[in-house]
Coordinates of C-alpha atoms in Angstrom, one line a residue:
X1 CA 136.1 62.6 -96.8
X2 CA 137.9 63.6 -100.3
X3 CA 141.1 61.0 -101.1
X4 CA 144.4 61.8 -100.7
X5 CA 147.7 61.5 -102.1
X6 CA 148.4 59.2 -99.1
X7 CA 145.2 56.9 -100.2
X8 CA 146.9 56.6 -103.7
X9 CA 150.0 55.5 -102.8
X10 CA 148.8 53.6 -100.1
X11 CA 146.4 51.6 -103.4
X12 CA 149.3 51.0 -105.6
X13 CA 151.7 50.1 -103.2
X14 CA 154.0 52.9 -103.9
X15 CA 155.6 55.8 -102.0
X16 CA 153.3 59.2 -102.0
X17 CA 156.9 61.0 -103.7
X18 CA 156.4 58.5 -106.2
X19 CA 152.5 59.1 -107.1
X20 CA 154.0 62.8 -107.3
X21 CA 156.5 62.4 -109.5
X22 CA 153.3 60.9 -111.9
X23 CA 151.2 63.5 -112.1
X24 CA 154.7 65.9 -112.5
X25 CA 154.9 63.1 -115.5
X26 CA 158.7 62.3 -114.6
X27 CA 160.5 60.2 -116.8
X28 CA 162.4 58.9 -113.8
X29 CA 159.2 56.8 -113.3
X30 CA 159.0 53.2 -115.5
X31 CA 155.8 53.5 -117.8
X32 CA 154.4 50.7 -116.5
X33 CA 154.4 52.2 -112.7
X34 CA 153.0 55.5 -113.7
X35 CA 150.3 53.6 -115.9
X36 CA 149.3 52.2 -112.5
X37 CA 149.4 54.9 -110.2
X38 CA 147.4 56.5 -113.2
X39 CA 144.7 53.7 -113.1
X40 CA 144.4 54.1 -109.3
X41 CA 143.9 57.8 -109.4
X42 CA 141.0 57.0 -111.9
X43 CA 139.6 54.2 -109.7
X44 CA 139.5 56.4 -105.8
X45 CA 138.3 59.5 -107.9
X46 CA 141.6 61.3 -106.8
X47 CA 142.0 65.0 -108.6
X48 CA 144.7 66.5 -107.8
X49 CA 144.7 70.5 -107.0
X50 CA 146.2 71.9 -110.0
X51 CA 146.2 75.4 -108.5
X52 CA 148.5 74.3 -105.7
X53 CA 150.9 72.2 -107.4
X54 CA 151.2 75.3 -110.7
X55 CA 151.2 78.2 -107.7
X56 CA 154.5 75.6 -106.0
X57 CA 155.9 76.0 -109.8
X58 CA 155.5 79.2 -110.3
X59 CA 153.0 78.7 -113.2
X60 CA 149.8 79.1 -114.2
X61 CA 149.4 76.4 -116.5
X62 CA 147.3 78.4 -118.8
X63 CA 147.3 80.6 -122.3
X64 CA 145.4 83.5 -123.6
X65 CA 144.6 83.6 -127.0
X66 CA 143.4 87.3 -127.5
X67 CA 141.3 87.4 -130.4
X68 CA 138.6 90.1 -131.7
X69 CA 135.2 89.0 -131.1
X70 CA 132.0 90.3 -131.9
X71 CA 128.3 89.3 -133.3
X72 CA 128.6 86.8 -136.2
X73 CA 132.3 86.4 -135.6
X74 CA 132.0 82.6 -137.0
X75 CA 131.1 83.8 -140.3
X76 CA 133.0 86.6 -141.0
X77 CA 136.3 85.0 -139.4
X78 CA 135.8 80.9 -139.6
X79 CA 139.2 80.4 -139.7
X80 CA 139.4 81.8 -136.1
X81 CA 138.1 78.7 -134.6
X82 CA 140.0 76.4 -136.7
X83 CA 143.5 78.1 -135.5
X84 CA 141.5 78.3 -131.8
X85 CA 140.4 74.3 -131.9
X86 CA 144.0 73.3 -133.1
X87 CA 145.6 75.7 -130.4
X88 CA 143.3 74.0 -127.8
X89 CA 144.1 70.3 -128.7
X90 CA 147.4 70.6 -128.3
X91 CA 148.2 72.5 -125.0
X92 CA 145.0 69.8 -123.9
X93 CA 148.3 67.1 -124.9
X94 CA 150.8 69.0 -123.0
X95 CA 148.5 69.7 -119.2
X96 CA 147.7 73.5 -120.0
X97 CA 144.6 75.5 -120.2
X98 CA 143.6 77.5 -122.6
X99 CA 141.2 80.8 -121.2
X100 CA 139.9 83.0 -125.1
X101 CA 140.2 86.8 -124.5
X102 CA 138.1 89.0 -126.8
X103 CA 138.4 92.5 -127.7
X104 CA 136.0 94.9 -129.5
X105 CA 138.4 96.8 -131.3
X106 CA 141.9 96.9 -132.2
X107 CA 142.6 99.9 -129.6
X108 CA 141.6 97.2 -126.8
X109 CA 144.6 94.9 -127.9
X110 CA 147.6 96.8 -125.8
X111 CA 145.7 97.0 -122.6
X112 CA 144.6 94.2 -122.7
X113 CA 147.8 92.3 -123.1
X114 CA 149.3 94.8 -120.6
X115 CA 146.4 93.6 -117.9
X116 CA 148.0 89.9 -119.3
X117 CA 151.1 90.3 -118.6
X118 CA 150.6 92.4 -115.2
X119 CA 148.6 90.0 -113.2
X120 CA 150.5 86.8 -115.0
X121 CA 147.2 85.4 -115.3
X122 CA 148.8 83.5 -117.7
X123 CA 152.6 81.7 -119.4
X124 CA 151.8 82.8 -122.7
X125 CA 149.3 84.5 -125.5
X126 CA 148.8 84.2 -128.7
X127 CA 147.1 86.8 -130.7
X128 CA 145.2 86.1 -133.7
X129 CA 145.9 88.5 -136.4
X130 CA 142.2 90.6 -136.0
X131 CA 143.7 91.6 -132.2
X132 CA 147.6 92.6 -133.5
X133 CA 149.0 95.8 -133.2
X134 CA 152.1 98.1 -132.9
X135 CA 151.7 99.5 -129.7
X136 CA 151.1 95.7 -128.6
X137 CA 153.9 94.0 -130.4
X138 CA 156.3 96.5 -128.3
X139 CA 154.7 96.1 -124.7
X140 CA 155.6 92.0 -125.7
X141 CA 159.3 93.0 -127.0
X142 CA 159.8 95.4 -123.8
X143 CA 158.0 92.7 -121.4
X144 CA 159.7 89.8 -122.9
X145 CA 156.5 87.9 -123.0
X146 CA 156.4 84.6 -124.3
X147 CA 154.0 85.1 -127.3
X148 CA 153.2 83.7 -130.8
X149 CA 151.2 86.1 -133.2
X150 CA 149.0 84.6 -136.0
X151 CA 149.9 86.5 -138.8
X152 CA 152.8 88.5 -140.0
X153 CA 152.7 92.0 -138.7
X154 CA 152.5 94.7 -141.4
X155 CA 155.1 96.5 -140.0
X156 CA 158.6 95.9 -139.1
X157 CA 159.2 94.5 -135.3
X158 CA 161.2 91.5 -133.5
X159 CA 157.7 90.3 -131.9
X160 CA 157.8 85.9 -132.9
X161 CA 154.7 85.1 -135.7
X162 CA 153.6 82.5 -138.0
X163 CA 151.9 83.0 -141.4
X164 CA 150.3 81.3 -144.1
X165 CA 152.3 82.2 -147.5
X166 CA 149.3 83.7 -149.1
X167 CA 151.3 84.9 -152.0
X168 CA 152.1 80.8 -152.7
X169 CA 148.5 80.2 -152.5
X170 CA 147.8 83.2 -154.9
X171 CA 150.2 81.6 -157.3
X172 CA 148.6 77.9 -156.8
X173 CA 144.9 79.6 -157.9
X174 CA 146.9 81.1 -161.2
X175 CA 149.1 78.4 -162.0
X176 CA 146.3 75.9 -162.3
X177 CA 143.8 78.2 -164.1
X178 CA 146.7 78.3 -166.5
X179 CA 147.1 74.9 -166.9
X180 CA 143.6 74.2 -167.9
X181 CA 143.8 76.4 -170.7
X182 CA 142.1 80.0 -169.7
X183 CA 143.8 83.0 -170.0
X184 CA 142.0 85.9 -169.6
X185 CA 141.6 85.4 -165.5
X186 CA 139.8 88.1 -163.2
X187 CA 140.0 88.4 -159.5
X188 CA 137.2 89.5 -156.9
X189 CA 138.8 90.0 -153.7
X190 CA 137.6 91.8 -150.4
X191 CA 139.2 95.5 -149.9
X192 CA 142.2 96.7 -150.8
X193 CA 143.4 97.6 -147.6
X194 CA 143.1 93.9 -146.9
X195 CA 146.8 92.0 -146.1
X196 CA 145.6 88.5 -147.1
X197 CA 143.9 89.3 -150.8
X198 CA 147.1 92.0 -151.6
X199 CA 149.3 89.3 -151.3
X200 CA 147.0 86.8 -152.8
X201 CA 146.7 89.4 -155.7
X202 CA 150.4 89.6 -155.9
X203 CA 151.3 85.9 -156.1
X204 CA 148.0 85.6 -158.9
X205 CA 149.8 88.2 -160.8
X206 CA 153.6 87.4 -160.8
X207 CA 151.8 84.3 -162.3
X208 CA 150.3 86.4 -165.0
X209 CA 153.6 88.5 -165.5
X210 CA 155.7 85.1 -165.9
X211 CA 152.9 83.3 -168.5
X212 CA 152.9 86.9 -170.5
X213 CA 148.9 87.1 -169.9
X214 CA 147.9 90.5 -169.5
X215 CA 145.5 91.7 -166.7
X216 CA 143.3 94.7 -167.4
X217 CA 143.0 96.6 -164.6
X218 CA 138.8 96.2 -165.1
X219 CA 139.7 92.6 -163.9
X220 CA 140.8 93.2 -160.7
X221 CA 137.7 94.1 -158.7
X222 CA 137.4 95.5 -154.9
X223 CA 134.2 95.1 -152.4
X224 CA 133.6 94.0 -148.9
X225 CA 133.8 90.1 -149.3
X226 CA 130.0 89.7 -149.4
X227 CA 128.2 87.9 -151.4
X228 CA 125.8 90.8 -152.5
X229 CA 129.1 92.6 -153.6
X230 CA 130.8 89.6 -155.5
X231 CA 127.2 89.5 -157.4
X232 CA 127.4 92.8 -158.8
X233 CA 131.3 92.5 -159.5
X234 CA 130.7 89.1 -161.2
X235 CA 128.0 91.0 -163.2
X236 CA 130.5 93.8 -164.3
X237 CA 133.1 91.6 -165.4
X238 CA 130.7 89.7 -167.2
X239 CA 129.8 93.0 -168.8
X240 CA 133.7 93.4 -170.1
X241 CA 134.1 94.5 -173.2
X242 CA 136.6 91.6 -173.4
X243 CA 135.0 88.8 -170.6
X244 CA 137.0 87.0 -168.5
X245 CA 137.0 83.7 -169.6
X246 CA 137.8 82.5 -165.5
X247 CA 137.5 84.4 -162.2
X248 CA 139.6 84.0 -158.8
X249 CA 137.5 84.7 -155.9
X250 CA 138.8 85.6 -152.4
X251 CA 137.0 82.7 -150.4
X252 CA 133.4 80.6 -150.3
X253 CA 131.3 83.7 -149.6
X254 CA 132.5 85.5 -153.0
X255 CA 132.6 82.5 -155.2
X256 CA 129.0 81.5 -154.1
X257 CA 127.3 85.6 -155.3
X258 CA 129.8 85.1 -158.9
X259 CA 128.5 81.6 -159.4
X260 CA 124.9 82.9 -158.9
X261 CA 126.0 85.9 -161.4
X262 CA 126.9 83.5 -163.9
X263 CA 124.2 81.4 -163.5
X264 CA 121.9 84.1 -164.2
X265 CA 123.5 84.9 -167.2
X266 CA 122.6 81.7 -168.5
X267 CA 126.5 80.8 -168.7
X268 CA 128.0 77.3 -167.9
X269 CA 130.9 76.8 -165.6
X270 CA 133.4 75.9 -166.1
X271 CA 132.7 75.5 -169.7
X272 CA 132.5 79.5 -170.6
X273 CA 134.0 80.9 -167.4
X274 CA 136.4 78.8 -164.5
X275 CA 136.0 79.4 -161.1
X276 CA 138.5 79.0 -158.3
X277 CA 138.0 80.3 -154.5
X278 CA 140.0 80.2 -151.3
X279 CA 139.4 77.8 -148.5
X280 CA 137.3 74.8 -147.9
X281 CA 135.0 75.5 -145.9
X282 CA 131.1 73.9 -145.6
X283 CA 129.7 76.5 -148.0
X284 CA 132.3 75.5 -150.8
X285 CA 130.6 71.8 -150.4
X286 CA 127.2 72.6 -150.8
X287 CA 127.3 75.5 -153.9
X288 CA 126.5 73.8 -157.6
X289 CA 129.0 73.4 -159.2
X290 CA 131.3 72.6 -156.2
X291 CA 134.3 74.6 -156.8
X292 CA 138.0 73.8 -156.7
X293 CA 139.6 75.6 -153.7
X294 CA 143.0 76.6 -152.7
X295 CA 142.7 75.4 -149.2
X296 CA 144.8 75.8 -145.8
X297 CA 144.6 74.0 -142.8
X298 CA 144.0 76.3 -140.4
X299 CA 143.7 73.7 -137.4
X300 CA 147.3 72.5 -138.3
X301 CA 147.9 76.2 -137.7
X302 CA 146.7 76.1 -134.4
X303 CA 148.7 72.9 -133.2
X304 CA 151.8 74.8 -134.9
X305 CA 151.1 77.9 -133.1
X306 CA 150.8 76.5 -129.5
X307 CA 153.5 73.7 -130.3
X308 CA 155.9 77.3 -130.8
X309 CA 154.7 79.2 -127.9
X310 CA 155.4 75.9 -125.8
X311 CA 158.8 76.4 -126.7
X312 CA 159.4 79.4 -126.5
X313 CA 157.9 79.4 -122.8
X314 CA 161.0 76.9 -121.9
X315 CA 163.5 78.5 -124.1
X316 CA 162.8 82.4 -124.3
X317 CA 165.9 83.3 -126.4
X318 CA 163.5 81.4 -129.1
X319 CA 162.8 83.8 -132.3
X320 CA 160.0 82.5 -134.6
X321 CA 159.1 84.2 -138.2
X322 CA 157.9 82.2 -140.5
X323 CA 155.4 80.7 -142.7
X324 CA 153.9 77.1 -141.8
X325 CA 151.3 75.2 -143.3
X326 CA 151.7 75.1 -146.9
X327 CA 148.3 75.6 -149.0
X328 CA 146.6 72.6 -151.1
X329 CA 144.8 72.6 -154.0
X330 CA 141.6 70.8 -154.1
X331 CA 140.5 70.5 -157.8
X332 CA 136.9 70.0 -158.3
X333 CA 134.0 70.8 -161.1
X334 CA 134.7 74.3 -161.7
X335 CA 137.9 74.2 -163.4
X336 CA 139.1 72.6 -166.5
X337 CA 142.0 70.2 -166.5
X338 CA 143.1 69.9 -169.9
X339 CA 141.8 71.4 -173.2
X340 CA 141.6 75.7 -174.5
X341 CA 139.0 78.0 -173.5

């Protein structure tokens, strides 16, 4: 015979309105008392039915976080589970669930939400920057949805988002290359129709503009983020008429084909050419020479996202757009700290 609220109360010697107000965590009850009733729950086994008491609330107790998924996911998008792990600790803190929705393809994303928001299968969603788009960002407006996107939109809307300033971080990678002396900096980024590397780019080259270090335009150098790609770019800058004495690339799997490129060349780093990358993830720890990073914590990110959604689920007049968790530099073998190049 399963146990009963009746049991519990009947254990600690307290009324069954009281073992309620616990699990409700009221703060009409002293901590001591609750820390009891707690203890007793634990000791009979007693699990309450969260269905029953969220269905008398009118709430599910539960957020989406719509995301795009799809084979190899963890590599091409590690931050994803970062934001996803710090997302999930926190509403764990606060008694909600968290259920992952995936989509194929950005043209998924407004359904999908709309099926969301329909069934109220859920309080809240947040949407990770691969899943965002316009036609989504106005069915959460028009619904009034409590929502948090990861990511500023590319396009003007009143939908609630966090960022990372990826023009500071852009700036960070530049300003230290100049401090340790090189000044003829390239930069291998991903493609150009990609947010996070144009405004990287940017904030690398306001940098430039304000130390009065020109740029060629054979320094700046497109692909598709893979390390085969980086390679052969690493290899064409080398091939400059005028060679970059340092190179920014756009995250772990770019720097690691340039360092081999470099290596091959028979050059040292950072003694002929610097190297700087974004984000610190495992691969950055186990490539020879271990690079300096510009790093972001992405699981802050997530605690910061689902810390916003939570209040914007009890106050919905809440607007949020900004940027959160500031960028760190991580300076390791593959820059310079002092002396010319």
């Amino acid at each position: 015979m399963s146990v009963t609220i009746k049991d519990v109360a009947r254990e600690a010697n307290v009324s069954p309105s009281t073992v309620s107000k616990v699990m409700n965590n009221s703060p009409s009850i002293p901590d001591i008392t609750a820390q009891h009733v707690k203890e007793v729950m634990k000791k009979l086994r007693y699990y309450p039915n969260v269905q029953a008491r969220n269905f008398v609330k009118g709430k599910t107790m539960n957020i989406v976080f719509l995301t795009k998924l799809e084979p190899h996911i963890a590599f091409l998008n590690p931050h994803m589970f970062d934001i996803l792990c710090g997302v999930q600790e926190f509403l764990a803190k606060n008694g909600y669930n968290l259920s992952i929705v995936g989509i194929h393809n950005p043209d998924e994303a407004t359904e999908t939400a709309e099926q969301i928001i329909a069934q109220r299968s859920a309080d809240g969603i947040i949407i990770h920057g691969s899943a965002i788009t316009k036609g989504m960002t106005g069915l959460l407006i028009k619904a009034q949805f409590p929502h948090i996107l990861i990511g500023k939109p590319n396009f003007e809307s009143q939908v609630c988002w966090i960022d990372v300033n990826h023009f500071l971080s852009g700036q960070l990678a530049a300003e230290h290359l100049c401090k340790c002396g090189f000044d003829r900096i390239a930069f291998i980024g991903g493609s150009s129709k990609d947010k996070i590397f144009s405004q990287r780019l940017s904030g690398f080259l306001s940098v430039m503009k304000k130390e009065s270090l020109h740029v060629p335009d054979e320094y700046i150098k497109y692909g598709d983020a893979s390390s085969r790609s980086s390679f052969q770019l690493m290899n064409e800058l080398i091939s400059c008429p005028v060679r970059p004495n340092a190179v920014i690339c756009e995250d772990n799997v770019v720097a690691f084909g340039a360092v081999r490129a470099i290596q091959q060349m028979g050059l040292k780093i950072p003694g002929e050419i610097g190297l700087i990358c974004f984000d610190n993830y495992p691969l950055s720890e186990i490539m020879d020479p271990m690079p300096t990073v510009v790093d972001i914590d992405m699981h802050d990110m997530g605690i910061q996202a689902a810390t916003l959604l939570l209040r914007k689920i009890r106050h919905p007049e809440l607007q949020v757009q900004t940027f959160t968790t500031m960028p760190v530099l991580k300076i390791r073998s593959t820059t310079v700290v002092t002396g010319t190049i």
